[in-house]
Coordinates of C-alpha atoms in Angstrom, one line a residue:
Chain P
X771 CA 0.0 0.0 0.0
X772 CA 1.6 3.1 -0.8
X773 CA 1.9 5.8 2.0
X774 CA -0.8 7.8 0.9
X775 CA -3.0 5.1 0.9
X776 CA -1.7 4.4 4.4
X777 CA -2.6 8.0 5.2
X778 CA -6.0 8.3 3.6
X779 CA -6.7 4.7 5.7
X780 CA -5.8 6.7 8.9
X781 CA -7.9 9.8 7.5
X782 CA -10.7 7.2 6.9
X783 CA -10.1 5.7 10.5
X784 CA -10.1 8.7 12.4
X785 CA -13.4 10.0 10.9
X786 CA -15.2 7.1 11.9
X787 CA -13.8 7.1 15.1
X788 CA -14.9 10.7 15.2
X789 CA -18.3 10.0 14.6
X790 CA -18.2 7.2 17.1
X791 CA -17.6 9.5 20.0
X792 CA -19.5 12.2 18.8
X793 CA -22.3 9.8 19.0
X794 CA -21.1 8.7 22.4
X795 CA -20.5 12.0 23.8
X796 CA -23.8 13.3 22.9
X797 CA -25.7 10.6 24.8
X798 CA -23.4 10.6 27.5
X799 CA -23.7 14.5 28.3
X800 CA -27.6 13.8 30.0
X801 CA -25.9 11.1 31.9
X802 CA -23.1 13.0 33.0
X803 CA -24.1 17.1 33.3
X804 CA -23.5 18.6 36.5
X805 CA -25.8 21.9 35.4
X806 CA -28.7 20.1 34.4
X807 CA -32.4 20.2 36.1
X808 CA -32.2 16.9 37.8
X809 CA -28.7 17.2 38.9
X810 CA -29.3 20.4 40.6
X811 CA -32.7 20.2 42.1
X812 CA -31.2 17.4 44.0
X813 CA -28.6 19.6 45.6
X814 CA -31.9 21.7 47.1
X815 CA -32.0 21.8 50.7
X816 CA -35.8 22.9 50.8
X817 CA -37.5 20.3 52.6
X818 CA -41.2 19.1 51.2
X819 CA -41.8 21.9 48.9
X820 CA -40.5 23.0 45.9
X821 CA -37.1 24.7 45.2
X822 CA -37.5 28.0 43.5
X823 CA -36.2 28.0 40.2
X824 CA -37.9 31.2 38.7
X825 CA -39.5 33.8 40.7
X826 CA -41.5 36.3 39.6
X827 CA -42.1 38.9 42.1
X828 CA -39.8 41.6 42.7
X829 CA -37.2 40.7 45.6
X830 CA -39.4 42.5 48.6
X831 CA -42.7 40.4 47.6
X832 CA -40.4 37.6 48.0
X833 CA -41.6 37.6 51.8
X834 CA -45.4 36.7 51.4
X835 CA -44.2 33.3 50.7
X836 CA -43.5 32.7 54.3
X837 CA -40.5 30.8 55.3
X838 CA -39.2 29.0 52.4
X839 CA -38.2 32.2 50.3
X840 CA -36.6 33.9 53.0
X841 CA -33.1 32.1 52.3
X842 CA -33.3 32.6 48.8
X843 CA -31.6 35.6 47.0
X844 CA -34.2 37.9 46.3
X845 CA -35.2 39.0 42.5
X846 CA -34.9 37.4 39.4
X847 CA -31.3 36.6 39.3
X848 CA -31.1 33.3 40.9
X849 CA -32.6 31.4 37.8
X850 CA -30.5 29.2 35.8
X851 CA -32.7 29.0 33.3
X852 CA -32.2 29.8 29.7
X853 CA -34.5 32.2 28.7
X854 CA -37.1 32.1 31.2
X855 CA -40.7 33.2 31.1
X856 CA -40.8 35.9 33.4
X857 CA -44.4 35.5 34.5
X858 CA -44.3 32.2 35.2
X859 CA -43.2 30.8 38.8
X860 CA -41.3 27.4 38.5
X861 CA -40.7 25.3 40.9
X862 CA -38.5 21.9 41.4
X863 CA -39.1 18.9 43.6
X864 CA -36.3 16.4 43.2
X865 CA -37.6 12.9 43.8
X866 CA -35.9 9.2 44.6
X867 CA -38.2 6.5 44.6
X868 CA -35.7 4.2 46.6
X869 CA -36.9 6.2 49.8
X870 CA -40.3 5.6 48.9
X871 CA -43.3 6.7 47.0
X872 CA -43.2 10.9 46.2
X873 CA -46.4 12.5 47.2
X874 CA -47.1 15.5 45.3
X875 CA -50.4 17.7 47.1
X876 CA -51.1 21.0 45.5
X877 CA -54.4 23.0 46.0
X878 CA -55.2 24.4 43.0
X879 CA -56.4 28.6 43.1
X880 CA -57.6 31.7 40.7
X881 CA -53.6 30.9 38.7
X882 CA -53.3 28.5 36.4
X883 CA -50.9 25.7 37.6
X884 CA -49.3 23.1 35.7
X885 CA -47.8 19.7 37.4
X886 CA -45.1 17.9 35.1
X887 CA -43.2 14.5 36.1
X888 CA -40.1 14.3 34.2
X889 CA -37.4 11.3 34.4
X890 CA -34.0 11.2 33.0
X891 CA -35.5 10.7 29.6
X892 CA -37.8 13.6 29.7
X893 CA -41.5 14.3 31.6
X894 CA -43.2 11.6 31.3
X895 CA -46.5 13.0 32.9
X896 CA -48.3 16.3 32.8
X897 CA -51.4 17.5 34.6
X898 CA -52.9 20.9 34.8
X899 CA -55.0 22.6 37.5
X900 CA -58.1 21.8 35.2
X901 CA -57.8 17.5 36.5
X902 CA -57.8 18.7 39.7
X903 CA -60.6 17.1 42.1
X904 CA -62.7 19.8 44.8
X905 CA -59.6 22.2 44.2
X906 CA -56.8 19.3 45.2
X907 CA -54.4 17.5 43.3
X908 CA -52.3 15.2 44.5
X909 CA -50.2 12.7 42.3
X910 CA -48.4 9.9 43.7
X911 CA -44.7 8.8 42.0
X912 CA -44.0 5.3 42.5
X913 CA -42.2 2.8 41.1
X914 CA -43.7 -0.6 39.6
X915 CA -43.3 -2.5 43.1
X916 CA -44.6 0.1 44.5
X917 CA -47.6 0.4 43.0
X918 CA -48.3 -3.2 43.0
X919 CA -48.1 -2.6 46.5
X920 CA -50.2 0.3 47.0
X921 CA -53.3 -1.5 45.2
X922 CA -52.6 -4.7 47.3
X923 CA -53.1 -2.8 50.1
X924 CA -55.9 -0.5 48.9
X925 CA -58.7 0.0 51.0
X926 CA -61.5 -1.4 48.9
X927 CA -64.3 0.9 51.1
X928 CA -62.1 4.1 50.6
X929 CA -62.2 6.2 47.6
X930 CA -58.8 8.0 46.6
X931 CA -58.3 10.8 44.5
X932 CA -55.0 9.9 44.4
X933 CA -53.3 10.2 40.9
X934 CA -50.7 7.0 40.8
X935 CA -48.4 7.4 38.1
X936 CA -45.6 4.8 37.5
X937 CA -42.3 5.7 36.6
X938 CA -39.8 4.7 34.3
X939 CA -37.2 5.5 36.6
X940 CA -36.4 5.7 40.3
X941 CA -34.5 9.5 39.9
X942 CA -36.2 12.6 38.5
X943 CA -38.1 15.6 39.1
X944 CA -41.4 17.3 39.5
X945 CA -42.0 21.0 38.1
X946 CA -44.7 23.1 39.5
X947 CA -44.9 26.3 37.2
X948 CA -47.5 29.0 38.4
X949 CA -48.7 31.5 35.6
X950 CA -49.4 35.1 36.6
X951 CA -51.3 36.7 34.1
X952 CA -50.9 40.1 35.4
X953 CA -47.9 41.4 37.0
X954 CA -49.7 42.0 40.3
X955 CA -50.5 38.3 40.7
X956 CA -47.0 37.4 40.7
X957 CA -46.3 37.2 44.4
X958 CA -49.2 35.0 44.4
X959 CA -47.9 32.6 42.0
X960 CA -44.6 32.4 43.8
X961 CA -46.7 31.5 46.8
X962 CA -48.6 29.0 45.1
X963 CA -45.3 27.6 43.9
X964 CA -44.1 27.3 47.8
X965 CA -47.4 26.1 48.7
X966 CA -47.1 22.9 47.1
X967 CA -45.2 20.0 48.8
X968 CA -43.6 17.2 48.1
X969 CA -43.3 14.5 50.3
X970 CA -42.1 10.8 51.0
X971 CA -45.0 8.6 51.3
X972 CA -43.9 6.8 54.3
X973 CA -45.2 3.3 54.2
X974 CA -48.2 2.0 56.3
X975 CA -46.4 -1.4 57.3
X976 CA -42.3 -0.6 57.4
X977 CA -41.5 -3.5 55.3
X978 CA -38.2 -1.7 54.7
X979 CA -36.1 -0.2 57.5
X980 CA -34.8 1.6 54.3
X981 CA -35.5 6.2 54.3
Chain N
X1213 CA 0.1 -7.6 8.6
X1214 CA 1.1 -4.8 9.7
X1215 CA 4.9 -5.4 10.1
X1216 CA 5.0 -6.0 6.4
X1217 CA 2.9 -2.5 5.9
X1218 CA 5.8 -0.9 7.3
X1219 CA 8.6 -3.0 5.9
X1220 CA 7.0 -2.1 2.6
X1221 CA 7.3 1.9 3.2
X1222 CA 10.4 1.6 4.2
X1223 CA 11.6 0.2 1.0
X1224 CA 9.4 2.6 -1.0
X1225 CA 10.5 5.5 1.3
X1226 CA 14.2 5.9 -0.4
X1227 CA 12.9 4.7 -3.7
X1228 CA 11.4 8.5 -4.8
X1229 CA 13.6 10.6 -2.4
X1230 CA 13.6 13.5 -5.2
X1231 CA 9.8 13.5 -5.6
X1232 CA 9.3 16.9 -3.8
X1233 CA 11.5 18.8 -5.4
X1234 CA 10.2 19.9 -8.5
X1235 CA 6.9 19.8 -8.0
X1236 CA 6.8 23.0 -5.7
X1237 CA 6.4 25.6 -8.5
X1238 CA 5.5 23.4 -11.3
X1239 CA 1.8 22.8 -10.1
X1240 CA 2.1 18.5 -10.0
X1241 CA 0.2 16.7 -12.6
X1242 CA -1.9 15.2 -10.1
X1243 CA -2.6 17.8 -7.8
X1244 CA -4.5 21.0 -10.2
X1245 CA -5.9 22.4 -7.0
X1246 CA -5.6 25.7 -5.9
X1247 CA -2.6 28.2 -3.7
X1248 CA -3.9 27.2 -0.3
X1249 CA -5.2 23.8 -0.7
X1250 CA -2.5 22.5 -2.8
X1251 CA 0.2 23.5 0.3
X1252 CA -2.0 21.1 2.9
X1253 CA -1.9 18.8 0.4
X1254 CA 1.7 18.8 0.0
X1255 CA 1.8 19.1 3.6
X1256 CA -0.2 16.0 3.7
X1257 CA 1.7 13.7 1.0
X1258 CA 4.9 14.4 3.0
X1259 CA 3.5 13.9 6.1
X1260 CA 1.9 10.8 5.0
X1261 CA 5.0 9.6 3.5
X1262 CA 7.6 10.1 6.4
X1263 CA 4.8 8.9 8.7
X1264 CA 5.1 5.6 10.6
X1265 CA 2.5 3.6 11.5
X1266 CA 2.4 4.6 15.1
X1267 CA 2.2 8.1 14.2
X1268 CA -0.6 7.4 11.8
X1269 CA -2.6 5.1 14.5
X1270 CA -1.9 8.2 16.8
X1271 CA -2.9 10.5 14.2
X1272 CA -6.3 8.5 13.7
X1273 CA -6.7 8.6 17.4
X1274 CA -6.6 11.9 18.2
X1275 CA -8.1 13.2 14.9
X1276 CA -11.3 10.5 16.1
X1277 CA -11.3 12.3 19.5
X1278 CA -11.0 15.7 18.4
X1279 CA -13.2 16.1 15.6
X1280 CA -15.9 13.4 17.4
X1281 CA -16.0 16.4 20.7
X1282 CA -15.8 19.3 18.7
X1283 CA -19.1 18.4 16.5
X1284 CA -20.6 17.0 19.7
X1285 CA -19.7 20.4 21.3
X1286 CA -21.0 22.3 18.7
X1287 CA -24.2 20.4 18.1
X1288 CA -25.6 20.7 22.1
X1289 CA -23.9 24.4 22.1
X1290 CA -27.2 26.7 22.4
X1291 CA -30.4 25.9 20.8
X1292 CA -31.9 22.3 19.6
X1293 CA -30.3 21.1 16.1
X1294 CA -33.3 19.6 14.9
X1295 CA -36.5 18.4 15.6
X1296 CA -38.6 21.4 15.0
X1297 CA -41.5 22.4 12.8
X1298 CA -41.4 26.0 11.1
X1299 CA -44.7 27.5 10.9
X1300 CA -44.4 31.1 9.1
X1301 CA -41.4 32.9 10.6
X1302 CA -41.7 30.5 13.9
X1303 CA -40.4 27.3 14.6
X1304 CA -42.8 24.9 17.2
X1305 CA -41.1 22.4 19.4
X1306 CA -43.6 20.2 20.5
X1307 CA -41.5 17.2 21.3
X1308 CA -38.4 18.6 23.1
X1309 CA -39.6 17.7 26.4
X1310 CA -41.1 14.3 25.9
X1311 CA -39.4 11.1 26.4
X1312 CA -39.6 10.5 22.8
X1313 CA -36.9 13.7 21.8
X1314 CA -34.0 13.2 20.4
X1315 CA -30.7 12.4 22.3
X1316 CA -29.6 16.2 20.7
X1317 CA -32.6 18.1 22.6
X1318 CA -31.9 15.9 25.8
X1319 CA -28.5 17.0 25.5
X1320 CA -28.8 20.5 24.9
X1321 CA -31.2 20.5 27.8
X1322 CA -29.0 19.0 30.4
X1323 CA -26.4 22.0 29.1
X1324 CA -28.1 24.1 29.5
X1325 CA -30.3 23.4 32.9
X1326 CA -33.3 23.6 30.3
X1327 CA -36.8 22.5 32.0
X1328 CA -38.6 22.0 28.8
X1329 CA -42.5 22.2 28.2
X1330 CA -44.1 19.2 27.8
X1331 CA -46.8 18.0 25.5
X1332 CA -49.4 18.1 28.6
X1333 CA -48.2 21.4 29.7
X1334 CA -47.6 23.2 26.5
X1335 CA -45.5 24.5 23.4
X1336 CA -42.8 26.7 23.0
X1337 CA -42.4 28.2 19.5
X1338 CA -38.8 30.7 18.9
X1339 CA -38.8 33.0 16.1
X1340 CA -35.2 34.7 15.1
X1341 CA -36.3 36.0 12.2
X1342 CA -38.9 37.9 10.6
X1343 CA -42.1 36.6 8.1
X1344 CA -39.5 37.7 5.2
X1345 CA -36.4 35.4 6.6
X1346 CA -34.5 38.1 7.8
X1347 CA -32.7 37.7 11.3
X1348 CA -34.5 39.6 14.0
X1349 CA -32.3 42.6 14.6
X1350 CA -32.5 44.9 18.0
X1351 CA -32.0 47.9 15.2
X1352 CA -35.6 47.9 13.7
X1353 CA -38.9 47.9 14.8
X1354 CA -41.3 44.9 14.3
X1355 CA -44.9 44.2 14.4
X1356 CA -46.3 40.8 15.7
X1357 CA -49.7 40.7 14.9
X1358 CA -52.5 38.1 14.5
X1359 CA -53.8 35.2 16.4
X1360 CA -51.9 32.5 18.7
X1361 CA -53.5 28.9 18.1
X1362 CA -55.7 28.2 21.2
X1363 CA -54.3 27.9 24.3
X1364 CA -55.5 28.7 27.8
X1365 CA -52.9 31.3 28.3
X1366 CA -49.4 32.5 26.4
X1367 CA -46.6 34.5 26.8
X1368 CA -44.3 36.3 24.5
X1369 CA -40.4 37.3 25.7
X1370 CA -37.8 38.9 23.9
X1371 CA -34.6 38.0 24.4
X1372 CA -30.7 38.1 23.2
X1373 CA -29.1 35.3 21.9
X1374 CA -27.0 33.8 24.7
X1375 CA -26.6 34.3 28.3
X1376 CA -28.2 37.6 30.0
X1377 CA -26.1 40.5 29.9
X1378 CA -25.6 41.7 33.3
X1379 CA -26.6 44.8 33.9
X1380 CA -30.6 45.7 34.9
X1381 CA -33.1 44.1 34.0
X1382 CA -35.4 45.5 31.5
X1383 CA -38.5 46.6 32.8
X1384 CA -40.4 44.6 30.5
X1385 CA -39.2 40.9 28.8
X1386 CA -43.3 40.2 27.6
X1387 CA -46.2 39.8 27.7
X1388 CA -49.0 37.8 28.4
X1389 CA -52.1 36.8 26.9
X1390 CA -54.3 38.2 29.7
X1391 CA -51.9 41.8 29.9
X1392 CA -52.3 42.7 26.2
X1393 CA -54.6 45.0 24.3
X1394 CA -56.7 43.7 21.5
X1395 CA -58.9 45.0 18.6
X1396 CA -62.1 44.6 18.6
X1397 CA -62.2 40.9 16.9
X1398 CA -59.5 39.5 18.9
X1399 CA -56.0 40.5 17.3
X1400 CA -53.5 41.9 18.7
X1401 CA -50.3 43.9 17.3
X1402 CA -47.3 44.1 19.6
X1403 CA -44.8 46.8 19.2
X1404 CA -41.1 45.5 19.5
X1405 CA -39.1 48.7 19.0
X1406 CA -35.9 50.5 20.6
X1407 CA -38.0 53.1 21.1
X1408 CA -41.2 54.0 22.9
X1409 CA -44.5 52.8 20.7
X1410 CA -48.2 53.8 21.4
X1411 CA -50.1 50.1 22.0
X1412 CA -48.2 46.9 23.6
X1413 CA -44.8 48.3 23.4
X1414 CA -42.4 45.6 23.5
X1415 CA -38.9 47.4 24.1
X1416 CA -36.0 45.8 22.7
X1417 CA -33.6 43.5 25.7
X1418 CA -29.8 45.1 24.1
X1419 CA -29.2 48.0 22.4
X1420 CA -27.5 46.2 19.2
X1421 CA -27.5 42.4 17.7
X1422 CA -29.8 39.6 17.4
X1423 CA -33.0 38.7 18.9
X1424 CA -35.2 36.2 19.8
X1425 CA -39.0 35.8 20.6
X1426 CA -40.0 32.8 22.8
X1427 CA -43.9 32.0 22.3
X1428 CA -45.3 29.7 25.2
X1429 CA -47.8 28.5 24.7
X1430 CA -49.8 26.9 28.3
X1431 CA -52.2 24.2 28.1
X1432 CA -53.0 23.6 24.6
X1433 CA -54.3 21.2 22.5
X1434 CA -52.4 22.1 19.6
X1435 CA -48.9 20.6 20.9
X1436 CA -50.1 17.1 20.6
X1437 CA -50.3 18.1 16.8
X1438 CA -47.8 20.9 15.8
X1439 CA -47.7 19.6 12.1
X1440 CA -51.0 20.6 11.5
X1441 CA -50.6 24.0 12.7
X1442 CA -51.2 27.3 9.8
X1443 CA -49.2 30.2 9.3
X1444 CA -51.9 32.2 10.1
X1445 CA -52.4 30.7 13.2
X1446 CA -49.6 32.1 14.4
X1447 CA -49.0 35.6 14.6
X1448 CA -47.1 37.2 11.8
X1449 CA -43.7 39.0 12.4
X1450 CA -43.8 42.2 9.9
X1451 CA -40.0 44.5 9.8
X1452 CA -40.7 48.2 10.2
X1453 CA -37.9 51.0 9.9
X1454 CA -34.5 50.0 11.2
X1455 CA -32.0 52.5 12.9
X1456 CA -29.2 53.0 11.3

């Protein structure tokens, strides 16, 4: 083989390899991000309710949430997020199903609120205000065992409005976003964003010391 | 196999030792290319011939791993590659947040911290240009008039490409579907100008270089079906005068 055939072999190998890791690196960056949603919701410290991820109000309206926001930097500069809308309130809850089922309540008001489940894949549930049942909503994440369990042990007398959803994985996220229509309802939405929690279903029988 | 690769190059190698010599000015028979392309390809040919087969496996190697993370780079780098529909002067992205998007859009989105819209939630739709294909420039002044496909509420934001530049905040990024003032059957024409309009003013977010307008779209049935959607569903985006 003469050496520019040797070359244009090398050229030829290197360009498939290049593709190779392109291909590799793209579906590896999900896996391995340290900026994205999932990765930093779990590095919240806000216990049972949501983790503000875009607030509306202006930093001094910050305190009718009470509690939650006081820690927070006030205004709109502690999003991360892209472009974001800058009338709607999101909010992050950060779930692992290997401590047990995530119990999502949210009492639905005058804003419009959305509820989305997302996995590592991408949301694999969403539910507006509009499903919600006598102003309440409340969605229950569990994995397949756990589901099987929660029907076994149904109460056959007692009627749940519990939304059980199933999920793919046992990591992931829940977004709350609050729309405010009109600039003075944004305070509001940021409280209806901290009003929302997000709990660990504890188990009725503790068939796992695990939590 | 390979040992007699290289055994074979080394007895070509002094075989055509004067090869290079006059083909620098004479423009080689088999190389009628141009000034600039011709020298990489000399560069090339020599390189290629001196070359042994280490240096070539190490070539391969780290031309494999630099081209395959450059492209990768550049493909997540700001927004989604592909996987859009353009309706008029907007592109819809109905399937960025759903398990089913592409390994690019999950990508991009772990980049950049995105949370996406998803189908049960809603749509977003970016425009960077206008209704005529021109980029969106913070210069001029645009209309955006018309109708939004049906949706329980929307928003519209302007924004610069890229991260915010620090500094304040303007005092208005958008508006929404509730805040805006109508004609009597229902349009609406927003004002996105440097300077001060009469109606929904809209001001421009930098003094200079391109824009963007983010339509979201909450709660609406079209996102299940964003193929289907008209141009004149969405609103048009009409170029006015431009400061020089």
């Amino acid at each position: 083989m003469s050496p520019r055939g040797r070359f244009l072999l090398a050229t030829l190998a290197g360009l498939v390899l290049a593709g190779l890791v392109h291909g590799v690196v793209v579906l590896l960056i999900p896996r391995l991000s340290e900026t994205d949603a999932l990765s930093r919701a779990r590095s919240s410290e806000a216990l049972d309710h949501p983790m503000p991820v875009n607030t509306v109000s202006a930093g001094d309206a910050a305190g009718q949430a009470p509690g939650q926001a006081a820690g927070q930097a006030p205004g709109r500069a502690e999003t991360w997020l892209p472009i974001p809308d800058p009338s709607v309130a999101v909010g992050l809850c950060a779930y692992d199903l290997a401590d047990g089922p995530m119990r999502v309540s949210a009492r639905t008001g005058p804003l419009m609120m959305s509820l989305a489940v997302h996995g590592r894949r991408g949301a694999f549930y969403a539910v507006t205000d509009q499903a919600a049942v006598r102003g309440a909503l409340d969605l229950v994440v569990l994995t397949r065992a756990q589901y099987d369990e929660a029907l076994a042990n149904a109460d056959e007398d007692e009627v749940s409005h519990d939304v059980r959803i199933v999920a793919p994985e046992t990591r992931g996220y829940v977004v709350v976003r609050v729309i405010a229509a009109l600039p003075s309802q944004r305070p509001a939405a940021d409280a209806a964003v901290q009003a929302v929690s997000c709990t660990v279903d504890s188990p009725a029988e503790d068939a796992k010391p695990g939590g | 196999m390979r040992m007699t690769l290289a055994d074979t190059v080394a007895r070509l190698r002094p075989a055509r030792p004067a090869f290079p010599e006059p083909r620098s000015g004479s423009g080689g028979a088999d190389a009628p290319r141009p000034g600039p392309g011709r020298r990489v390809a000399d560069l090339l040919r020599d390189g290629g011939r001196r070359a042994s087969t280490v240096t070539l496996v190490l070539y391969a190697l780290a031309l494999g791993a630099g081209l395959g993370l450059l492209t990768a780079d550049y493909a997540t780098r700001g927004g989604y590659p592909f996987g859009g529909v353009r309706v008029g002067a907007w592109t819809a992205w109905p399937r960025v947040g759903s398990p089913g998007a592409d390994p690019y859009a999950r990508a991009v989105n772990a980049r950049r911290g995105e949370i996406p819209l998803t189908i049960g939630e809603g749509m977003l739709l970016t425009a960077d240009q206008d209704d005529t294909g021109r980029a969106l420039d913070a210069a001029c002044t645009y209309a955006v008039a018309g109708v939004t496909p049906p949706a329980r509420a929307w928003t519209l934001t302007v924004a610069g490409r890229g991260a915010r530049e620090p500094g304040p905040i303007p005092m208005r990024e958008g508006f929404t579907a509730t805040e805006i003032l109508r004609e009597t059957d229902g349009r609406f024409v927003i004002t996105l100008s440097p300077e001060v309009q009469p109606g929904n003013w809209l001001p421009m977010p930098r003094p200079r270089g391109p824009v963007r307008l983010a339509l979201r779209l909450y709660d609406t049935p079209v996102a299940a079906s964003a193929g289907n959607l008209d141009r004149s569903a969405v609103p048009a985006i009409t170029r006015g005068a431009c400061a020089e």
